[in-house]
CSV table of C-alpha atoms in Angstrom, one decimal:
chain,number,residue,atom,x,y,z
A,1,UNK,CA,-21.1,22.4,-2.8
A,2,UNK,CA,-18.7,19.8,-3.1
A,3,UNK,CA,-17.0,18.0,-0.1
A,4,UNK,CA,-13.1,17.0,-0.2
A,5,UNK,CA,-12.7,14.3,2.8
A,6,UNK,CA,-8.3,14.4,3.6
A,7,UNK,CA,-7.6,11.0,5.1
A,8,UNK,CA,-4.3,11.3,6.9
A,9,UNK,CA,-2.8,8.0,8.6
A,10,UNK,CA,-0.9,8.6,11.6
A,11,UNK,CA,1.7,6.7,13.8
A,12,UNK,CA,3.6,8.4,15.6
A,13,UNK,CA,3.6,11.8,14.3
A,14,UNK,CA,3.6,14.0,17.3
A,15,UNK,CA,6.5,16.4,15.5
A,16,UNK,CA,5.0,16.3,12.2
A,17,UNK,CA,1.4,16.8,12.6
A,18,UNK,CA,1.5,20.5,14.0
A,19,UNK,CA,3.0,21.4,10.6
A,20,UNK,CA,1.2,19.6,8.3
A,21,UNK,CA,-2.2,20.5,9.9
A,22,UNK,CA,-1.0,24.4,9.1
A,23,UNK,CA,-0.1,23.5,6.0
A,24,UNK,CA,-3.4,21.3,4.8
A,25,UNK,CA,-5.7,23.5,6.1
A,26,UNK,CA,-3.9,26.6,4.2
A,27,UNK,CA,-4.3,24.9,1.1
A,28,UNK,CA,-7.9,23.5,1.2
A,29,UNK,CA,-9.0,26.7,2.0
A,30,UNK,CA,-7.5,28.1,-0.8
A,31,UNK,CA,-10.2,25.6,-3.1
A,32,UNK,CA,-13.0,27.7,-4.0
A,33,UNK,CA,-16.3,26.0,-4.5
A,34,UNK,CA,-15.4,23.4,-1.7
A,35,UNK,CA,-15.7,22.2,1.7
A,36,UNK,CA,-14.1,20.0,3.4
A,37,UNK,CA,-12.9,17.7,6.4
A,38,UNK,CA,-10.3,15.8,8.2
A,39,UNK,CA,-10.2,12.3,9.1
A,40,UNK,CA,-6.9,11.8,11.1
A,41,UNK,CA,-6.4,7.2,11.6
A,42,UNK,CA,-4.3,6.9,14.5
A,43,UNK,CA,-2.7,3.8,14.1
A,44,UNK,CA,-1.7,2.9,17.3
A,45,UNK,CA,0.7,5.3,17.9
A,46,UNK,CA,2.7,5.5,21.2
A,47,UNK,CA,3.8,9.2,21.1
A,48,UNK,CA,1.4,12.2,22.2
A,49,UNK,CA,-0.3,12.0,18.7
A,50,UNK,CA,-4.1,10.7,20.1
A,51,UNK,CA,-3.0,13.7,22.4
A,52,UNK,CA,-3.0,16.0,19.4
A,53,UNK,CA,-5.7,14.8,17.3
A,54,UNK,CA,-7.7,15.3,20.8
A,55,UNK,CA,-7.0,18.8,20.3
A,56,UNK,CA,-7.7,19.1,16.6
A,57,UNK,CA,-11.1,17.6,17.1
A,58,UNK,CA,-12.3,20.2,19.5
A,59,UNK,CA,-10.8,23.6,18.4
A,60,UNK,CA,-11.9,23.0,14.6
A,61,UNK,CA,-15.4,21.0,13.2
A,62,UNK,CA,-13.3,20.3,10.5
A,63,UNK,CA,-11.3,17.7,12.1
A,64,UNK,CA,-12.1,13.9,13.3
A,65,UNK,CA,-10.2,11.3,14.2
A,66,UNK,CA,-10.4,7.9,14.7
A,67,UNK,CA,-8.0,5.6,17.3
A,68,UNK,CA,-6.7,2.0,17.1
A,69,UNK,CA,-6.5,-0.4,19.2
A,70,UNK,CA,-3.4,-0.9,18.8
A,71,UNK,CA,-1.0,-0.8,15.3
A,72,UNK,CA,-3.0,-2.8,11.9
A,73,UNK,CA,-1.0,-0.7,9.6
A,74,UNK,CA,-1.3,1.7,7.1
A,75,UNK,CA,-3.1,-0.3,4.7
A,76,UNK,CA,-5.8,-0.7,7.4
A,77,UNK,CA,-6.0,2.5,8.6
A,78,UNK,CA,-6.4,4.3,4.5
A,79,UNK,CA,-9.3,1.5,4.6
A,80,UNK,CA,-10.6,3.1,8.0
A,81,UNK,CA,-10.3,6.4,6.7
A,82,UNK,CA,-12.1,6.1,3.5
A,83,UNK,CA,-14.8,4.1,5.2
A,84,UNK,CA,-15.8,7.0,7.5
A,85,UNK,CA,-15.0,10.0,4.5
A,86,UNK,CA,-18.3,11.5,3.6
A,87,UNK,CA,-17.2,13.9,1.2
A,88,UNK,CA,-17.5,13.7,-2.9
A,89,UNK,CA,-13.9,13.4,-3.4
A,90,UNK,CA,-11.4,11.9,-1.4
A,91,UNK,CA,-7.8,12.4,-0.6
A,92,UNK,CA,-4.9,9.8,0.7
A,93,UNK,CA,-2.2,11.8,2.3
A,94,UNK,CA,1.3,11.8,4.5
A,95,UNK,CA,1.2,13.1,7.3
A,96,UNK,CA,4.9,14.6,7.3
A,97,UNK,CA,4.5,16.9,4.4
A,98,UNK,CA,6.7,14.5,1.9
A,99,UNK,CA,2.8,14.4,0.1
A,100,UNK,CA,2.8,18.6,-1.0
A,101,UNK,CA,-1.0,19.9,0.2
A,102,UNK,CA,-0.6,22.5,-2.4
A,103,UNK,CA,-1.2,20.1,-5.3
A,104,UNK,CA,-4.6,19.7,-3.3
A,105,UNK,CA,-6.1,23.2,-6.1
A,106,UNK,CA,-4.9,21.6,-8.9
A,107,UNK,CA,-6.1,17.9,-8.1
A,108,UNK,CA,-9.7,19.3,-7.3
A,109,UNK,CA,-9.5,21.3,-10.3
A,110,UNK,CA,-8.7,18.3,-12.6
A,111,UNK,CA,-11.1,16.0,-11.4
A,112,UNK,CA,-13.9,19.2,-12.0
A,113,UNK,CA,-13.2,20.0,-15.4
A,114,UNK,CA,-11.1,17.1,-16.8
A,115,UNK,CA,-11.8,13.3,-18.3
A,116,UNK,CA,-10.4,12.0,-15.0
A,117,UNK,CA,-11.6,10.0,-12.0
A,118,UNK,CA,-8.6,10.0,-10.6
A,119,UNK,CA,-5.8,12.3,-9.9
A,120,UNK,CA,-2.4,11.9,-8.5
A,121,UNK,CA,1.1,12.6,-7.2
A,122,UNK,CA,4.0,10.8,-8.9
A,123,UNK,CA,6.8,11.4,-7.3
A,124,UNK,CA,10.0,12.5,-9.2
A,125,UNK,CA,12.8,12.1,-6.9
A,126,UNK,CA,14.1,10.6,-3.4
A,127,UNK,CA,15.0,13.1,-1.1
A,128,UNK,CA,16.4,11.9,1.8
A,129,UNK,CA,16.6,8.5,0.7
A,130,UNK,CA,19.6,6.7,0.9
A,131,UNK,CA,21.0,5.4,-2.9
A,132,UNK,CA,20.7,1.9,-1.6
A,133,UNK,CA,16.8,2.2,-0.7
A,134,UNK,CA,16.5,3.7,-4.4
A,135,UNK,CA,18.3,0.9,-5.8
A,136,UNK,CA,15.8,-1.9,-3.9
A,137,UNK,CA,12.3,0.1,-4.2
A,138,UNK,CA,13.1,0.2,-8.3
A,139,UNK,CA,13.7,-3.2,-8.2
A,140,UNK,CA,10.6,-3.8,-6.8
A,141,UNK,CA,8.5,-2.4,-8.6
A,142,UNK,CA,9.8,-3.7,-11.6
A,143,UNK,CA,9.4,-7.2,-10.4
A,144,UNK,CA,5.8,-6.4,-9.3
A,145,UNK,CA,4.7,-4.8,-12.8
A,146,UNK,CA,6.2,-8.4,-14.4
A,147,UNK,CA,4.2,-10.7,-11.7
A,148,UNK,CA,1.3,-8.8,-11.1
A,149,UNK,CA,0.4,-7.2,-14.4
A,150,UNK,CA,-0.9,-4.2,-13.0
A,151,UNK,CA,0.3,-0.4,-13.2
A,152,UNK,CA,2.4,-0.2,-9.9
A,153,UNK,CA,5.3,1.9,-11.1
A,154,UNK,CA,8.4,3.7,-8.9
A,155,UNK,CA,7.2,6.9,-7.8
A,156,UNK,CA,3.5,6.3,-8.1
A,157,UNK,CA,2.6,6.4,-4.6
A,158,UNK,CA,-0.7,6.8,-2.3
A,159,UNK,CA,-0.7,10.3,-2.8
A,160,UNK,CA,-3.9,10.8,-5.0
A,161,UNK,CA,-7.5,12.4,-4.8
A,162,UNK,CA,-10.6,10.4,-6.1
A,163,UNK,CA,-13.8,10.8,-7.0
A,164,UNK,CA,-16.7,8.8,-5.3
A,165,UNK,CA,-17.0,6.3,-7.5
A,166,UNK,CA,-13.3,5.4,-7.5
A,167,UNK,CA,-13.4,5.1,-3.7
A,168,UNK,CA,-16.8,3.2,-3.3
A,169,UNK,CA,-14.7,0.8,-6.3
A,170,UNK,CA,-12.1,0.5,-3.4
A,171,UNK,CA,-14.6,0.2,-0.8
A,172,UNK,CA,-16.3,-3.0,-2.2
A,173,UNK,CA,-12.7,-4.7,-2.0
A,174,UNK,CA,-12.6,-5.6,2.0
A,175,UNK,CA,-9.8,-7.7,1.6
A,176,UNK,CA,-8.1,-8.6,5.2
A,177,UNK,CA,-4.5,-8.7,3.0
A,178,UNK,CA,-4.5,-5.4,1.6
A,179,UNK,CA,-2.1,-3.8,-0.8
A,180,UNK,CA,-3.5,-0.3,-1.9
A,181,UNK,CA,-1.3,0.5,-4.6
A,182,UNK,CA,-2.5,-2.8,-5.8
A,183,UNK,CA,-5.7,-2.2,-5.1
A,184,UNK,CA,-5.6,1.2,-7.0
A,185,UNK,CA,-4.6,-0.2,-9.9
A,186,UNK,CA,-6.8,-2.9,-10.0
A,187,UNK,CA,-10.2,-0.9,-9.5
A,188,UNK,CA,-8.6,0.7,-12.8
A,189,UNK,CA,-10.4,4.2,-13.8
A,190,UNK,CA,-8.6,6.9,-16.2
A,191,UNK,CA,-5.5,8.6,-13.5
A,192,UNK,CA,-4.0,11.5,-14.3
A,193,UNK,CA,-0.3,11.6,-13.1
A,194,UNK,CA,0.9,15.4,-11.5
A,195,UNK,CA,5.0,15.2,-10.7
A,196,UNK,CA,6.3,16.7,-7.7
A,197,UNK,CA,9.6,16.6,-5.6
A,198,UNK,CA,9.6,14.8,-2.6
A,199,UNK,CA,10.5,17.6,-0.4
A,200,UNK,CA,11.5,15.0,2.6
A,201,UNK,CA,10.2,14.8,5.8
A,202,UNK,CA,8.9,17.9,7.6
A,203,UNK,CA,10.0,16.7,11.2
A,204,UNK,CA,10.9,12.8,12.5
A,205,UNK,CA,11.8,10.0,11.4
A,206,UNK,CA,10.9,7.8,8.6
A,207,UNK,CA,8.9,4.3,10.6
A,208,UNK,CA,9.7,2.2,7.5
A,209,UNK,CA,13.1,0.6,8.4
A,210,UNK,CA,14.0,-2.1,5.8
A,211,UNK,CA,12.5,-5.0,7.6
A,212,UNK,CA,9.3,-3.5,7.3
A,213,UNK,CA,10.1,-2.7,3.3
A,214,UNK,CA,10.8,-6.1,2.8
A,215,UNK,CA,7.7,-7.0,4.8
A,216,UNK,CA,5.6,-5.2,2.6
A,217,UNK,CA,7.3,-6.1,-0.9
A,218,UNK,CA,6.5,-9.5,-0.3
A,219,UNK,CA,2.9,-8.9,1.1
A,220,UNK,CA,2.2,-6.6,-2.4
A,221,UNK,CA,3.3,-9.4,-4.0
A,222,UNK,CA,1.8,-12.3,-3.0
A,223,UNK,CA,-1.9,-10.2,-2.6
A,224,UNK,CA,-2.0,-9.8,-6.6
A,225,UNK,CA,0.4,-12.5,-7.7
A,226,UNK,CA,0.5,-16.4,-7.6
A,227,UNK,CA,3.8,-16.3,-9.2
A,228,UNK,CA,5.7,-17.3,-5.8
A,229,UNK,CA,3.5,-20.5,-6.0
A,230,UNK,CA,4.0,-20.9,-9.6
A,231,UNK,CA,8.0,-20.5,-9.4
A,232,UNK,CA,8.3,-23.5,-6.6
A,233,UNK,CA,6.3,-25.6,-9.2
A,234,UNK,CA,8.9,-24.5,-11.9
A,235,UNK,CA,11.4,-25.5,-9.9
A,236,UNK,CA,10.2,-28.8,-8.7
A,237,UNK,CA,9.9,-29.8,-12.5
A,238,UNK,CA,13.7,-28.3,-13.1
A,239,UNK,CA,15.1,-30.5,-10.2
A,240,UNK,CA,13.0,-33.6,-11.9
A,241,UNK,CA,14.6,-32.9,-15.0
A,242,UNK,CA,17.6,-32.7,-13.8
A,243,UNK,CA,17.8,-36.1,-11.8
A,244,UNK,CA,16.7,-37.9,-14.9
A,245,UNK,CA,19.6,-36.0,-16.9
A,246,UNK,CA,21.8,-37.1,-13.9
A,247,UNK,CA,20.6,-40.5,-13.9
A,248,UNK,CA,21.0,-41.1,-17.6
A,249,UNK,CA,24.4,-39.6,-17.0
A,250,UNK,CA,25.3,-42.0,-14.4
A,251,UNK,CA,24.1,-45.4,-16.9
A,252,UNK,CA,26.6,-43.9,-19.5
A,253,UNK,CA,29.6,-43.1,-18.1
A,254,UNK,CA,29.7,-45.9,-15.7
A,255,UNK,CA,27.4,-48.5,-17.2
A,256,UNK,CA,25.2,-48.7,-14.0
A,257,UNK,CA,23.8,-46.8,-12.1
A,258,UNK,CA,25.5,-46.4,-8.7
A,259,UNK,CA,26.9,-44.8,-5.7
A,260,UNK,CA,26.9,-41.0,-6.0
A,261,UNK,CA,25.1,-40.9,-8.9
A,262,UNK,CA,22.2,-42.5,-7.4
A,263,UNK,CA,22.2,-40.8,-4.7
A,264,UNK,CA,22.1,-37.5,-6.6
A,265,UNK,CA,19.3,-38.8,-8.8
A,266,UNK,CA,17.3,-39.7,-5.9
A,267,UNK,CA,17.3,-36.6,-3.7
A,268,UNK,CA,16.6,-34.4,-6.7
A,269,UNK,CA,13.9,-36.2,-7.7
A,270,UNK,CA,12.5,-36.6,-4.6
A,271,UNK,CA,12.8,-33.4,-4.0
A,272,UNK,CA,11.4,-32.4,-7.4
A,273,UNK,CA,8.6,-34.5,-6.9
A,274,UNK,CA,7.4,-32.7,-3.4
A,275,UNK,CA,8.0,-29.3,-4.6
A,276,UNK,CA,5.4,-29.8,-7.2
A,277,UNK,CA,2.7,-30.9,-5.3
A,278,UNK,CA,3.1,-28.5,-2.5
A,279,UNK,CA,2.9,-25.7,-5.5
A,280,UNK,CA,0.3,-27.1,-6.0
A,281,UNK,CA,-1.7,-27.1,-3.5
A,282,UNK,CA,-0.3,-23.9,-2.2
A,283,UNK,CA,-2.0,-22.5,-5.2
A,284,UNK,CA,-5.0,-23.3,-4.2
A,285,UNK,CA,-4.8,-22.5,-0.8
A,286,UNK,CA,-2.5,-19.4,-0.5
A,287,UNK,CA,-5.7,-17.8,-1.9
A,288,UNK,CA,-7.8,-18.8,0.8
A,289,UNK,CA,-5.9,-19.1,3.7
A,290,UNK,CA,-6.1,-15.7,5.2
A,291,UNK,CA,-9.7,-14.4,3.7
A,292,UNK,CA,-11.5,-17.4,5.3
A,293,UNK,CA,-10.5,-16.1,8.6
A,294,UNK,CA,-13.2,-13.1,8.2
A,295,UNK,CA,-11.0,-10.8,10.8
A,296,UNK,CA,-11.7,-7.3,10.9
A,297,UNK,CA,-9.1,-5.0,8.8
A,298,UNK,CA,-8.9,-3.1,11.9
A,299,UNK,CA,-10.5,-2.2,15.8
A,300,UNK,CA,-11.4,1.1,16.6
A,301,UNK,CA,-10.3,2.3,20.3
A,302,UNK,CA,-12.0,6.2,19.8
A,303,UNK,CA,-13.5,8.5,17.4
A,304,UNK,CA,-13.5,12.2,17.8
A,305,UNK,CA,-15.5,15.0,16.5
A,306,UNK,CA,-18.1,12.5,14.5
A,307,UNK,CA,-21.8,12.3,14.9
């Protein structure tokens, strides 16, 4: 019989969790042909969520959790949750019910009889997003498909169910900097896409303000993409073109070259001159920097209900 592991991270969820444990466990019941588990990532949280997946742990064998430290992150805490999944298939999911757990049937049922190694949730619509947010997460991704080159597109979100080779793919990419829609993409295999409606949070508040948006555009970029590095060497050589332009400017219309013009011609191309060496080296060291550290993705504080 085949084994669906539901990895669910969690910060402060204390509202939402109630619900979406109800809900879940409804519709992975409803699989025939399968069994299945929990594996709850507290991520630090602050609330009475630990308090919660306490409870969980002992009134159902279904249900484990593991406990953080403190907060690494969602990125970690996916990684933590797929490391300690045992089951065949695995699936990434919301804990405030924005991921629907009935598209858990037909997921299962497409990975079974299908081409597919992967299936997931692309999301249609917004819902409860302000038009602003919409405007900026488009925008993203459309500069992340250009720099990156990988398929990262609006509305194709964590929300997925894998097969075991797909997550071992993942597994073997133990990356301190970790991006996971990157990640998904890169590890390739055939995806099938489902569409749903984001039917907005069940209870609480979203934790992503857009600080931590921003935060995480520019770590997704700079984890698959040198193109940051790249740009400041494209502009070092566009400020060196432009002091010789302003020097030969200055020799022509004055017949020397002097004063302001100099001056000009001197800071850009000083300037120029640095940028493209830093880009340069940054190149080669942006890629190094933070892996050479070797620091664990995350620290585990508790486990419940494993052997």
């Amino acid at each position: 019989m085949d084994k669906i592991s539901i990895i669910v991270p969690c910060y402060n969820e204390e509202d939402a969790l109630p619900e979406f444990y109800r809900a879940a466990s409804d519709a992975v019941r409803d699989i025939d042909g399968a069994e299945y588990e929990f594996i709850f990532v507290d991520d630090g949280s602050t609330d009475h969520t630990p308090d919660i997946l306490e409870s969980l742990s002992l009134s159902d064998d279904h249900c484990r959790s593991l406990s953080f430290s403190r907060n690494f992150g969602k990125e970690a805490a996916m990684y933590a949750g797929l490391q300690n999944a045992s089951g065949d298939y695995c699936v990434f999911m919301d804990a405030d019910l924005q991921h629907p757990p009935g598209l858990l049937k037909e997921m299962y049922r497409v990975l079974k009889t299908e081409e597919y190694d992967c299936c997931a949730g692309l999301r249609e619509d917004r819902t409860g997003e302000s038009r602003l947010r919409g405007i900026l997460s488009h925008t993203f991704y459309r500069i992340i498909r250009r720099t990156c080159h990988l398929d990262m597109g609006d509305g194709k979100g964590d929300f997925r169910m894998m097969n075991r080779a797909v997550a071992d793919a993942i597994l073997k990419l133990p990356e301190y900097n970790r991006y996971m829609k990157g990640i998904f993409s890169f590890v390739g295999f055939e995806t099938k896409w489902i569409p749903f409606h984001d039917a907005g949070r069940t209870a609480g508040a979203t934790k992503w303000s857009f600080s931590s948006l921003f935060r995480y555009a520019v770590d997704g970029i700079l984890s698959f993409s040198s193109a940051p590095a790249a740009l400041s060497g494209m502009t070092g050589a566009l400020l060196i073109i432009i002091a010789v332009i302003t020097g030969i400017w200055g020799l022509a219309a004055e017949g020397g070259l002097s004063g302001i013009p100099l001056l000009v011609c001197l800071i850009l191309l000083l300037n120029g001159i640095q940028m493209l060496f830093i880009s340069i080296v940054g190149q080669y060291a942006a890629r190094d920097y933070m892996e050479s550290k070797h620091r664990p993705i995350y620290i585990v504080k508790k486990r419940r209900g494993f052997s």
